[in-house]
Short mmCIF file of C-alpha atoms in Angstrom, two decimals:
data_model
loop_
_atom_site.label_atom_id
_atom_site.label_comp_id
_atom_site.label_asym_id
_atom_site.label_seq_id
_atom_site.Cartn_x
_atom_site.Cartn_y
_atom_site.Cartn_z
CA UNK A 1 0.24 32.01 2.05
CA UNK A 2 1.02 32.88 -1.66
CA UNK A 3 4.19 31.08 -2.77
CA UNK A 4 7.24 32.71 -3.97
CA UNK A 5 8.21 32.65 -7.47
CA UNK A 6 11.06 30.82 -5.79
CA UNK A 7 9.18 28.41 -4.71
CA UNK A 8 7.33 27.43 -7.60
CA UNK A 9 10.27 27.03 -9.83
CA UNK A 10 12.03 25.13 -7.57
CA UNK A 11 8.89 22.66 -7.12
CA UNK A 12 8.86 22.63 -11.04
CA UNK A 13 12.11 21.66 -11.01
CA UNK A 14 11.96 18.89 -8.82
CA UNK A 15 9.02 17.61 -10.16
CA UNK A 16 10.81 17.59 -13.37
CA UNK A 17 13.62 15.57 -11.94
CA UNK A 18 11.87 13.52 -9.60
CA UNK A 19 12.46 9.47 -9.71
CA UNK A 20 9.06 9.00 -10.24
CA UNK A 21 9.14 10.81 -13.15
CA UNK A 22 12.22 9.17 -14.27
CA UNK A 23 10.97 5.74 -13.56
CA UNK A 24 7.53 6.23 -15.45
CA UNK A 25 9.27 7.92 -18.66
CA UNK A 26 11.68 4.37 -18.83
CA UNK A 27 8.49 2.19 -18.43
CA UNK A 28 7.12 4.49 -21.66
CA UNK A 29 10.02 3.82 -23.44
CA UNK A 30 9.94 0.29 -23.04
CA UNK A 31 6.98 -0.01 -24.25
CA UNK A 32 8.06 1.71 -27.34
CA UNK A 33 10.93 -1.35 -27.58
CA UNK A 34 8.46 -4.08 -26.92
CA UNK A 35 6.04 -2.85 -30.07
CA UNK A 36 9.20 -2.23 -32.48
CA UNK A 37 11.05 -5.81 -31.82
CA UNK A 38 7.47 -7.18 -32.18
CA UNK A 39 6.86 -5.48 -34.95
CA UNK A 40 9.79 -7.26 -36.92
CA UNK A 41 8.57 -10.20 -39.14
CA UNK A 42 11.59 -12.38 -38.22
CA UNK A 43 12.08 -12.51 -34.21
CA UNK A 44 15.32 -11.06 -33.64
CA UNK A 45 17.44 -11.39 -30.05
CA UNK A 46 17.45 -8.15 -27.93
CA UNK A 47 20.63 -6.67 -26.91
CA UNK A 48 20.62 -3.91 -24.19
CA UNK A 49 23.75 -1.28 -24.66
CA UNK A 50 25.18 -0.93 -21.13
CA UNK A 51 24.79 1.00 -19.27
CA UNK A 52 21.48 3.22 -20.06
CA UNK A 53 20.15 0.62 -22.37
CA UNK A 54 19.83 -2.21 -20.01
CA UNK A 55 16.97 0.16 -18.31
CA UNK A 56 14.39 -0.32 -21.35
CA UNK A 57 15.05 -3.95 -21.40
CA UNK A 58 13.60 -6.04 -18.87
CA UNK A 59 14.95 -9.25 -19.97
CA UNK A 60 17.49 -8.85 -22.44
CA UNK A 61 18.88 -11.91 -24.19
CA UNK A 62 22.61 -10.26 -24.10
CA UNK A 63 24.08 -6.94 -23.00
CA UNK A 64 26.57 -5.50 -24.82
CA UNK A 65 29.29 -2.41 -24.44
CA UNK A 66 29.31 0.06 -27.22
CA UNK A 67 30.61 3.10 -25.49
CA UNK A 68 29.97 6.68 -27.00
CA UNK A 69 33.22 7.97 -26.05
CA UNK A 70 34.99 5.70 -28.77
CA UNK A 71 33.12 7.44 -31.40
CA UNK A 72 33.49 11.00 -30.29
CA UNK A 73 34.64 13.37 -33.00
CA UNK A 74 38.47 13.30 -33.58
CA UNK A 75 38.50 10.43 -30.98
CA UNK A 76 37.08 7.58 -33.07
CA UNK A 77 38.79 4.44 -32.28
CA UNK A 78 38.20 0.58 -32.80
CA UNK A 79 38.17 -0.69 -28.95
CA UNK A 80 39.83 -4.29 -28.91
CA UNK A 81 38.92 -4.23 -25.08
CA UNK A 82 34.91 -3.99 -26.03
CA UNK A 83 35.05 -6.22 -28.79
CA UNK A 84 31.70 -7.46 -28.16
CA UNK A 85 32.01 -10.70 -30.32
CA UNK A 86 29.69 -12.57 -28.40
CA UNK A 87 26.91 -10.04 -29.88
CA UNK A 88 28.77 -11.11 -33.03
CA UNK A 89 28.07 -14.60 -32.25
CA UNK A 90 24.03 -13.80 -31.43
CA UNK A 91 23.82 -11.86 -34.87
CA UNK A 92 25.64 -14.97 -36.50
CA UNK A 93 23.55 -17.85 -34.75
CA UNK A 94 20.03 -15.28 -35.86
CA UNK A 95 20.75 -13.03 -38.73
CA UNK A 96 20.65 -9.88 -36.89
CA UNK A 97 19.93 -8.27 -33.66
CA UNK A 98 18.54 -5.52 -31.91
CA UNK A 99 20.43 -3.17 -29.75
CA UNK A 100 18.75 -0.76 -27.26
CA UNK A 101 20.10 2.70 -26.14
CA UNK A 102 19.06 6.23 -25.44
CA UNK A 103 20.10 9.79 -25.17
CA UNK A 104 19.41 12.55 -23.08
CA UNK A 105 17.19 15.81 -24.39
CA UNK A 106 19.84 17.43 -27.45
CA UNK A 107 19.98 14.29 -29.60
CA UNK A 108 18.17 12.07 -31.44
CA UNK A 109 20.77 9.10 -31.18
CA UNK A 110 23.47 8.35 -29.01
CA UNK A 111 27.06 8.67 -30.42
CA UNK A 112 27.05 5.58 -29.54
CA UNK A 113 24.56 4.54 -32.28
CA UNK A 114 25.81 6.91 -34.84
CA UNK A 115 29.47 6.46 -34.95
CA UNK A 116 30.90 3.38 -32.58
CA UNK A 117 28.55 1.15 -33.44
CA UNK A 118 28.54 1.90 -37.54
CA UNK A 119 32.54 2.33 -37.13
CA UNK A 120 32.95 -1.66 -34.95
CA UNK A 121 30.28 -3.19 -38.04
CA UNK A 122 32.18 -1.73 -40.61
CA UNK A 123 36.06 -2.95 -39.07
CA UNK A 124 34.49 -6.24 -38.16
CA UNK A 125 32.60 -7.03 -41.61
CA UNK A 126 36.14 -6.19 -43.54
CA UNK A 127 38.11 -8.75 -41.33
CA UNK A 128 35.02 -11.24 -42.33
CA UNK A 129 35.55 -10.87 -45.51
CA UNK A 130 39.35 -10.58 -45.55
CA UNK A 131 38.78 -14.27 -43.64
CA UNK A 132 36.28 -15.18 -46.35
CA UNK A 133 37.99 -14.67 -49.42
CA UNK A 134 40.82 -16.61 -47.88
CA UNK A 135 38.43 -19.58 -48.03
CA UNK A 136 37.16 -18.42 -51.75
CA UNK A 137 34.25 -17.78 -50.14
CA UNK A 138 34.52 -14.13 -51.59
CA UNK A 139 35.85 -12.10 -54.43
CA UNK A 140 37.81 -9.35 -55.46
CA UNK A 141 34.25 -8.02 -56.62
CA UNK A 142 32.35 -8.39 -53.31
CA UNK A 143 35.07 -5.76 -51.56
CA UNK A 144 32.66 -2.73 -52.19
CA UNK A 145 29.67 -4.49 -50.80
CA UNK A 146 31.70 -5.38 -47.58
CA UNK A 147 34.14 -2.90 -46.91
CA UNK A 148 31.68 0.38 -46.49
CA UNK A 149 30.98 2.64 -43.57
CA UNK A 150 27.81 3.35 -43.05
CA UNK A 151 27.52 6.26 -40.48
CA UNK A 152 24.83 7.54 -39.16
CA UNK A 153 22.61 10.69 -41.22
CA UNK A 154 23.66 13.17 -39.46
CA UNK A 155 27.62 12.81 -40.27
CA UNK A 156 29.50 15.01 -42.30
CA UNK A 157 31.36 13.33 -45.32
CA UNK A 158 34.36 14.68 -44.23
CA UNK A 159 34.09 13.07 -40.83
CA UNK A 160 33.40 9.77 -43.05
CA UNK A 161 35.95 10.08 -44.62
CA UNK A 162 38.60 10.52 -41.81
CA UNK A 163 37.11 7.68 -40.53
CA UNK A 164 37.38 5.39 -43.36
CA UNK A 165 41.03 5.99 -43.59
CA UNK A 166 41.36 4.70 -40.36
CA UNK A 167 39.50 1.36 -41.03
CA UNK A 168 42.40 -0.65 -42.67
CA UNK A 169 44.67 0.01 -39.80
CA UNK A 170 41.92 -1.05 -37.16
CA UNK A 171 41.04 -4.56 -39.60
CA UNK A 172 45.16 -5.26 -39.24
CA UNK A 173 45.21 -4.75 -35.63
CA UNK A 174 42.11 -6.81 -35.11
CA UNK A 175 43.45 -9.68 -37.12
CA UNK A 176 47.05 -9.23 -35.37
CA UNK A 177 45.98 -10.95 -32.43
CA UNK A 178 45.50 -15.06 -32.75
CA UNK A 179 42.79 -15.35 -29.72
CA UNK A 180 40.08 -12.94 -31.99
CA UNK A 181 41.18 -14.25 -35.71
CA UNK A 182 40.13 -17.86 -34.23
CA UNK A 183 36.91 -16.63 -33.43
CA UNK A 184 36.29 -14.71 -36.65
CA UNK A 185 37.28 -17.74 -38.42
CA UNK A 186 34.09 -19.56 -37.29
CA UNK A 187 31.77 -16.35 -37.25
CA UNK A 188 33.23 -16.06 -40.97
CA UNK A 189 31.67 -19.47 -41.75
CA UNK A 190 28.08 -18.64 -40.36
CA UNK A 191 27.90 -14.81 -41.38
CA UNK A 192 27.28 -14.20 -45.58
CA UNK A 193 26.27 -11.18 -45.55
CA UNK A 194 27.15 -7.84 -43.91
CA UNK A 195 27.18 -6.06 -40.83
CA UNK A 196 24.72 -2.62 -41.48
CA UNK A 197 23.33 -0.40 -38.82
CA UNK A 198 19.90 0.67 -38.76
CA UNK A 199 18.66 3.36 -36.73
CA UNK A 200 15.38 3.71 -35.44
CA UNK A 201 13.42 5.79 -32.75
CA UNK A 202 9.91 6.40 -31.34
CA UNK A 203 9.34 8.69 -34.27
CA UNK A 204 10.94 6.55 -37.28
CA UNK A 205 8.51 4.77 -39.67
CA UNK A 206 7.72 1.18 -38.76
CA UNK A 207 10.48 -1.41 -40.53
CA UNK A 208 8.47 -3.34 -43.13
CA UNK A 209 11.15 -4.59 -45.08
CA UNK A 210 11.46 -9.02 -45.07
CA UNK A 211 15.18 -9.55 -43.39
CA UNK A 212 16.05 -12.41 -45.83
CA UNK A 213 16.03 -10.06 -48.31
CA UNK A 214 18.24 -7.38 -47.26
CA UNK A 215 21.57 -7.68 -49.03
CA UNK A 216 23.71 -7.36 -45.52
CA UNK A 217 22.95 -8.40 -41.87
CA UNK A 218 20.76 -5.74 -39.95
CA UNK A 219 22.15 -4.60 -36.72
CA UNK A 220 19.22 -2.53 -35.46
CA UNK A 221 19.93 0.14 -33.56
CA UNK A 222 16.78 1.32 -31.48
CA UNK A 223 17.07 4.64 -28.93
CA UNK A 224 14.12 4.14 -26.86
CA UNK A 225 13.42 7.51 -26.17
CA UNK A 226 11.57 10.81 -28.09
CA UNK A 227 13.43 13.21 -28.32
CA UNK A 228 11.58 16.35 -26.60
CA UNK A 229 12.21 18.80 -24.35
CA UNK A 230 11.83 17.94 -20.58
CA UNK A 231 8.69 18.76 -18.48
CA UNK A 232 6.64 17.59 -15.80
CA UNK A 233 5.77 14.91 -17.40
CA UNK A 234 8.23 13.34 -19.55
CA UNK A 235 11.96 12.75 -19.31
CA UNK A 236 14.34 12.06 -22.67
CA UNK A 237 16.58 9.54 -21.76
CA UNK A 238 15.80 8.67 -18.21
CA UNK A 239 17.78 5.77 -17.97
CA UNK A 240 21.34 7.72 -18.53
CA UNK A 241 23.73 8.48 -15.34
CA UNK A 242 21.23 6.25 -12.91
CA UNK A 243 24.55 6.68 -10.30
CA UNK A 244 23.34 10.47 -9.95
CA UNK A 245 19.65 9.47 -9.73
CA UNK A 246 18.64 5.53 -8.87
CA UNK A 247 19.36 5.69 -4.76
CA UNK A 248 21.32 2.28 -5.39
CA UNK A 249 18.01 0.54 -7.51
CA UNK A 250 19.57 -1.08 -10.44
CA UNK A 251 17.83 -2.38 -13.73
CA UNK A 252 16.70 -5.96 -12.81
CA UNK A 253 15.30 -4.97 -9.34
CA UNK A 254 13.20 -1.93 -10.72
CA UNK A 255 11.52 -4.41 -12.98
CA UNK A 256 11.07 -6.98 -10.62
CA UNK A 257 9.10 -4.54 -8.24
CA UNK A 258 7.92 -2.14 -11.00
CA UNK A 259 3.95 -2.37 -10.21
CA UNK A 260 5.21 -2.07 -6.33
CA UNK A 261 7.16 1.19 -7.23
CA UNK A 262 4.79 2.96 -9.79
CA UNK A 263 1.34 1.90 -7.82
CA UNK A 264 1.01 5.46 -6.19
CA UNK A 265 0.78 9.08 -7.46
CA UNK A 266 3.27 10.25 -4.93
CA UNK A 267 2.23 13.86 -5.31
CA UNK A 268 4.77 14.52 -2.48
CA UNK A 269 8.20 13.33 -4.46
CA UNK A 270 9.25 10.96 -1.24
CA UNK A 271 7.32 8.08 -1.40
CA UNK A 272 8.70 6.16 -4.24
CA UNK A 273 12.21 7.09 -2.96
CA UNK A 274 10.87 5.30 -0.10
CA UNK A 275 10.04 2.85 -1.90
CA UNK A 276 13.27 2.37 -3.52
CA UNK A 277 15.40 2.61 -0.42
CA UNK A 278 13.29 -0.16 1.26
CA UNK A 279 14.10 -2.58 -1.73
CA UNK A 280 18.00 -1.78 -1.99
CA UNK A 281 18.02 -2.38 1.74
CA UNK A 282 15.95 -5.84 0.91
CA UNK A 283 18.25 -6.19 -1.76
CA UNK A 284 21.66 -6.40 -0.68
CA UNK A 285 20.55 -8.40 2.93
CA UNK A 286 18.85 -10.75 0.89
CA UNK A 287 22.39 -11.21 -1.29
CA UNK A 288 24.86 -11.79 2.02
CA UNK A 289 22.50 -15.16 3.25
CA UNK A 290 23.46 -18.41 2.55
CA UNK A 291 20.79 -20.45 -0.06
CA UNK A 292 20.48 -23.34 -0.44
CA UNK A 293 23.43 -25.88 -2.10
CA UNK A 294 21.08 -26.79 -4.42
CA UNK A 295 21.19 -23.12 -6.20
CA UNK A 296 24.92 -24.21 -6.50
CA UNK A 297 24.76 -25.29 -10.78
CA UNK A 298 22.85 -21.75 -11.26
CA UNK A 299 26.01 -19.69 -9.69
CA UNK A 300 28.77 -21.51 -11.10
CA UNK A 301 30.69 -21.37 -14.22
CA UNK A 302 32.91 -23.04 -16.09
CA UNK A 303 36.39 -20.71 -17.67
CA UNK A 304 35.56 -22.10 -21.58
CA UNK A 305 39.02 -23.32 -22.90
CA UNK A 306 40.21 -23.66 -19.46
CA UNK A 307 38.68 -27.09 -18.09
CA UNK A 308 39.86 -26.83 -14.48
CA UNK A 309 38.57 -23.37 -13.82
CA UNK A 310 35.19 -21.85 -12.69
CA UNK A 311 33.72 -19.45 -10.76
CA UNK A 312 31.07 -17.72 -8.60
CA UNK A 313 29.35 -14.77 -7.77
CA UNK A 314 27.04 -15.50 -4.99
CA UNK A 315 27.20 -16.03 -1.25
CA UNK A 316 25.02 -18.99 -2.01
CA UNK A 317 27.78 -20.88 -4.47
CA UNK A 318 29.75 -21.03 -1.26
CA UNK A 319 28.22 -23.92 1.32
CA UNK A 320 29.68 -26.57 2.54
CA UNK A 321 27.93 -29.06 -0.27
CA UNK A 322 30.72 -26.61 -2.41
CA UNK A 323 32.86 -29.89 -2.26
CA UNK A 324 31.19 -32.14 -4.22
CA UNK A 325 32.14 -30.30 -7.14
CA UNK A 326 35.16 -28.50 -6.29
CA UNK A 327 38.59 -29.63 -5.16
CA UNK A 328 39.69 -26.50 -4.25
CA UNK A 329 38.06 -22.75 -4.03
CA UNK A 330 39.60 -19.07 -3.82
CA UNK A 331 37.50 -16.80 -2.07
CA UNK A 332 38.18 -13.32 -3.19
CA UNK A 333 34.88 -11.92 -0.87
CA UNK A 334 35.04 -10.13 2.85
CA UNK A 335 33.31 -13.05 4.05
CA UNK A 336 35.54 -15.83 5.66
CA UNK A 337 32.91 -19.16 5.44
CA UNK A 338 34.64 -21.17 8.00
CA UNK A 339 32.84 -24.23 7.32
CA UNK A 340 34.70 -24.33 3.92
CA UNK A 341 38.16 -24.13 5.75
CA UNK A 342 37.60 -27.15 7.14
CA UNK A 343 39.32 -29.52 4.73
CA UNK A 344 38.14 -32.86 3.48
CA UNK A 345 39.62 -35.50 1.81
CA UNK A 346 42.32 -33.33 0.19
CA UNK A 347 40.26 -30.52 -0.47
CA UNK A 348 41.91 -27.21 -0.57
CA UNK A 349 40.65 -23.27 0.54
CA UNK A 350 41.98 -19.56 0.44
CA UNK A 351 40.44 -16.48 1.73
CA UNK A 352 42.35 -13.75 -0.31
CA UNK A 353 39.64 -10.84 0.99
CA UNK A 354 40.00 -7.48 -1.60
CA UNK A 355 38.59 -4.28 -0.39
CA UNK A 356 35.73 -3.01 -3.08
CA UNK A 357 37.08 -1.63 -6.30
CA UNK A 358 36.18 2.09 -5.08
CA UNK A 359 38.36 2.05 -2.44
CA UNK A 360 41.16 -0.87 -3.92
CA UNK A 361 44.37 0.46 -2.28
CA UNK A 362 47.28 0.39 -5.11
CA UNK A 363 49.64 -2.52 -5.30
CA UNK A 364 46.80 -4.65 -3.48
CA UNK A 365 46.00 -7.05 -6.36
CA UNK A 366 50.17 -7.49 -7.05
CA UNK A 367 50.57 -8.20 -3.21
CA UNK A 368 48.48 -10.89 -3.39
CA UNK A 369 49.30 -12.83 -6.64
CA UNK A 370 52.14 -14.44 -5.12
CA UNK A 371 50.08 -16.36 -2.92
CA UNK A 372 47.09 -16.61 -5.62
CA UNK A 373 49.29 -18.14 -8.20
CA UNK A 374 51.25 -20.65 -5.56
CA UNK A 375 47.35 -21.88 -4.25
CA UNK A 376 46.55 -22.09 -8.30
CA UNK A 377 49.42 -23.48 -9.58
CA UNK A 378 49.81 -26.80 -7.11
CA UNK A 379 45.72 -27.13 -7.60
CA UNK A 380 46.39 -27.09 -11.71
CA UNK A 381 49.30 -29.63 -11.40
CA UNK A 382 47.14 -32.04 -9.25
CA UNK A 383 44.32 -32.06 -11.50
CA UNK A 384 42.27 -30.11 -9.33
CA UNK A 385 38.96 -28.33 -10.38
CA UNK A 386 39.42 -25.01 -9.20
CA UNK A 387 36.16 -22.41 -7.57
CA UNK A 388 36.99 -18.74 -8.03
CA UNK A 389 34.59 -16.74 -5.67
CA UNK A 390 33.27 -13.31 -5.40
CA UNK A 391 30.28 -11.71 -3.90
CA UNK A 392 30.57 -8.59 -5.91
CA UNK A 393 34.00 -7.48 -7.34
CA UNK A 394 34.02 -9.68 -10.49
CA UNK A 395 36.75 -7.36 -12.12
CA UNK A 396 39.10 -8.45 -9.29
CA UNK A 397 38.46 -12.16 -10.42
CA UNK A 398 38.73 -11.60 -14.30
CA UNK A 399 42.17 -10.03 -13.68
CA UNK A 400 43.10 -12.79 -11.97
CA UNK A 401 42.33 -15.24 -14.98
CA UNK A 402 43.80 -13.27 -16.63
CA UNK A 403 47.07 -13.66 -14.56
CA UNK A 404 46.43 -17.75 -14.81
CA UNK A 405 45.41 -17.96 -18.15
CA UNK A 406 48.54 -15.83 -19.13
CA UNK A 407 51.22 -17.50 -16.82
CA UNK A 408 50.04 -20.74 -16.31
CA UNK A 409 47.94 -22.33 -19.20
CA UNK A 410 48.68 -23.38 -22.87
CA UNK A 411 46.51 -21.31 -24.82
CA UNK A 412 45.79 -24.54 -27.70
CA UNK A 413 45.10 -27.00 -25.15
CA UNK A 414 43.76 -25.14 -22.14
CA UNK A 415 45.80 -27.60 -20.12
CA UNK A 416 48.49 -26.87 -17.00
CA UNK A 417 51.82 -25.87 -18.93
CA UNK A 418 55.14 -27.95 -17.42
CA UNK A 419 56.68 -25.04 -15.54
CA UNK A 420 55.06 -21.28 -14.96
CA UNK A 421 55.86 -19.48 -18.39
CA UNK A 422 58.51 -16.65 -17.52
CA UNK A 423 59.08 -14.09 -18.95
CA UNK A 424 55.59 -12.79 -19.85
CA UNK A 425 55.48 -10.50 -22.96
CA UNK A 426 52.91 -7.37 -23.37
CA UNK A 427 51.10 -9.52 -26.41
CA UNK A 428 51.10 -12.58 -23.72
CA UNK A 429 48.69 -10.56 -21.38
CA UNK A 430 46.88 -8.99 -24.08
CA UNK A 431 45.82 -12.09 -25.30
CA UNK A 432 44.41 -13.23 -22.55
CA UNK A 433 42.94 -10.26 -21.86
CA UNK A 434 40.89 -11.09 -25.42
CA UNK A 435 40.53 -14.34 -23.92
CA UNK A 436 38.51 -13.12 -20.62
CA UNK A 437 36.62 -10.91 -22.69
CA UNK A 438 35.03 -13.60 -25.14
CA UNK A 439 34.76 -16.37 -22.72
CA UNK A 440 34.21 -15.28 -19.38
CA UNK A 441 32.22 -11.73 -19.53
CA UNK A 442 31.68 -8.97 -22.34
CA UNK A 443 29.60 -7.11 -20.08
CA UNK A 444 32.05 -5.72 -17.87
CA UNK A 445 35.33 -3.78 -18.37
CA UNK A 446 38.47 -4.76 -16.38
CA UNK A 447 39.15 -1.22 -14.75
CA UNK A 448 42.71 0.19 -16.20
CA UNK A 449 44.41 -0.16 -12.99
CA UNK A 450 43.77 -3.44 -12.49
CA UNK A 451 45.50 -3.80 -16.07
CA UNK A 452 48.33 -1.85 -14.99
CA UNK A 453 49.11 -4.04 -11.82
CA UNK A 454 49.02 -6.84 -14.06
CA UNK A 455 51.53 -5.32 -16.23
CA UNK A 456 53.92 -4.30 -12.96
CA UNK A 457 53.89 -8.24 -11.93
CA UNK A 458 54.85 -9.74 -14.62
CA UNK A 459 56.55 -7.05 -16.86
CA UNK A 460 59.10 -5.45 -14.79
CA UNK A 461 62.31 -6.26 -15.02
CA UNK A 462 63.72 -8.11 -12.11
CA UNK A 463 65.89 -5.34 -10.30
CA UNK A 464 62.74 -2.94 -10.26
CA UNK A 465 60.63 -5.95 -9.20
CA UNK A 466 58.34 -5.55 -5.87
CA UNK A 467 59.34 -7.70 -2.73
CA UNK A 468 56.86 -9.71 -3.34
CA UNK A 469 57.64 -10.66 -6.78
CA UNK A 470 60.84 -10.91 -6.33
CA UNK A 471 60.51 -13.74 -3.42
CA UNK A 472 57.75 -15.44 -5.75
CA UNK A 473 59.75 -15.50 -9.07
CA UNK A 474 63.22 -16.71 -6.62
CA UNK A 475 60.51 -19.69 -5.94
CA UNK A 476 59.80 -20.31 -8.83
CA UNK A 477 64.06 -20.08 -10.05
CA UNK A 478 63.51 -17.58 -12.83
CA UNK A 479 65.50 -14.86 -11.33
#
């Protein structure tokens, strides 16, 4: 039987959609990235820009969060919650880095490459050198070398421009806030030169040029993918949107099983999906059984600048060996681990179980402070050290530092303060948020409504003040 013309577009189409197809145009691309980074006389760390980025990177030595959206036109903005200063501290510690991206078929770079990233190395080297030249480091005649904005080629001057009026006011906000200028300070030191973006794609001329000699710090900005029209056998920027496309495979396991997934022709469309089911299903049973204690120092971290606190993110940093380092453990996860409720020697446990983030009923995270902060607070004042668990929802956890760090700690010392600080201020909160950000993740942004619950705790005055917070704060005798 003759097929319809129906039929054959509709194959076409799927063919040129197919995950296949998607997966073997990513493992093109990253080839591309492999030749370019080695292709650099001076080895250089690689940063993948999450979230499409991380997909042409197989082991990236940092990810970072440069999201298009902050440079869109008339939108541009200098994002203090994606500061990504520990890329700033990689480019410091090597003298540059390399950042991977892509774009789907339309452009040859992402925004994110020609605006957000040019606009966050142009705010970022004027507050160096603002810090600099308060050492004497730098002079009045350095400004111009320092304080440019380089956007990308295919920006208007007159976008520029708007831009660049904009750049003072971002530098003054940035250097507002105490937790970032102390960072800065000591990136200041290391960093002589600076930041510049350079863009590069499959079709760009090699880089030839000897780093030492550049007069500013290369931040080189690679978009792994041609840009071409799609077909049947080639997809621009693969890697983009994998929630509408990956069946629940994520970066690190498509790597790990990449021979396994691309080792067939799978003329049919249905076998690598197969495939890819099989190893999500693997995947997440694998991540719900208890390992062994001795994978306990792999799981665990400490809270830098806050001695007393770490935390988790496996089921396996949660066994009953858990007590030879910790004193006392929060266990934000649906799973219960009885063995760990069974108290030793003054050892201390709370299961405060949070429903996943895409169903996280409103008011839940404020409900449950109260009993958070009384659990955190006695462990603090007893000089316990402190286990914050998750399986999955690390958000959940950060806002709870957050909540600690902002209530509860001095932020010079890192030490218990005397009493539970009361009232909380905006800047209070926003500084710790900074301080989560640079110490405990950069990877992952604290969803807005999290934030927002945050701000109804501690912020609202105490006649519009929830039950809960009301009874916690009488506790405490603040109100």
């Amino acid at each position: 039987m003759v097929p319809t013309v129906y039929a054959v577009e509709r194959d076409l189409r799927k063919r040129e959609q197919s995950l296949r197809l998607r997966l073997t145009s990513i493992q093109q691309d990253a080839r591309f990235v492999r030749t370019f980074v080695r292709s650099i006389e001076t080895p250089l760390p690689l940063a993948a820009n999450l979230r499409c980025g991380e997909w042409y990177v197989p082991q990236p030595d940092h990810c970072c969060y440069f999201k298009s959206a902050d440079g869109h036109y008339g939108e541009w903005q200098f994002n203090l919650r994606r500061l990504n200063l520990e890329l700033l501290k990689l480019t410091a510690d090597r003298g540059g880095v390399v950042i991977v991206d892509s774009t789907r078929k339309g452009k040859v770079y992402p925004d994110s490459f020609t605006r957000t990233l040019p606009i966050w190395a142009s705010v970022i080297s004027r507050a160096l050198w603002t810090l600099r030249k308060e050492r004497d480091l730098e002079t009045d005649d350095s400004r111009e070398l320092w304080c440019g904005l380089h956007m990308g080629s295919g920006i208007s001057s007159s976008e520029a421009q708007m831009v660049e009026t904009r750049c003072p006011l971002w530098v003054e906000s940035l250097l507002s806030q105490s937790t970032i200028a102390q960072s800065l300070r000591r990136f200041s030191l290391k960093i002589e030169k600076p930041l510049r973006c350079l863009l590069f794609n499959p079709t760009s001329h090699p880089f030839s040029a000897s780093i030492d000699e550049l007069p500013f710090t290369p931040i080189f900005c690679l978009c792994a993918s041609r840009a071409q029209a799609n077909g049947t056998a080639y997809i621009q920027g693969a890697g983009d949107d994998h929630e509408t496309w990956a069946h629940g495979l994520t970066p690190r396991l498509f790597w790990d099983n990449v021979a396994f997934l691309l080792s067939i022709q799978d003329e049919g469309y249905g076998e690598v999906e197969e495939r890819v089911d099989h190893l999500v299903k693997q995947s997440r049973m694998r991540s719900t059984l208890p390992m062994a204690s001795g994978d306990l120092q792999c799981i665990s971290r400490p809270v830098e600048g806050i001695p007393q606190l770490h935390v988790g993110t496996g089921s396996h940093a949660c066994t009953a060996n858990i007590w030879t380092q910790f004193d006392a453990v929060v266990n934000f996860s649906a799973l219960t681990y009885p063995l760990l409720d069974n108290k030793q020697n003054g050892k201390c446990y709370l299961h405060v179980s949070m429903k996943p983030l895409s169903s996280f009923p409103k008011g839940s995270l404020s409900r449950s402070l109260p009993t958070i902060l009384k659990f955190v607070w006695r462990s603090l004042k007893k000089g316990r050290t402190i286990l914050l668990h998750t399986l999955a929802e690390e958000a959940i956890l950060l806002a709870v530092i957050i909540a600690i760090r902002a209530h509860m700690i001095d932020p010079e010392t890192g030490a218990p303060l005397d009493h539970p600080a009361y009232p909380l201020s905006k800047e209070d909160l926003k500084d710790s948020l900074y301080f989560v950000q640079q110490n405990c993740t950069e990877q992952m942004q604290i969803p807005r409504k999290l934030l927002l619950e945050l701000n109804r705790f501690f912020l609202t005055a105490p006649r519009n003040m929830s039950k809960e917070a009301r009874v916690y704060y009488q506790e405490l005798g603040v109100v």
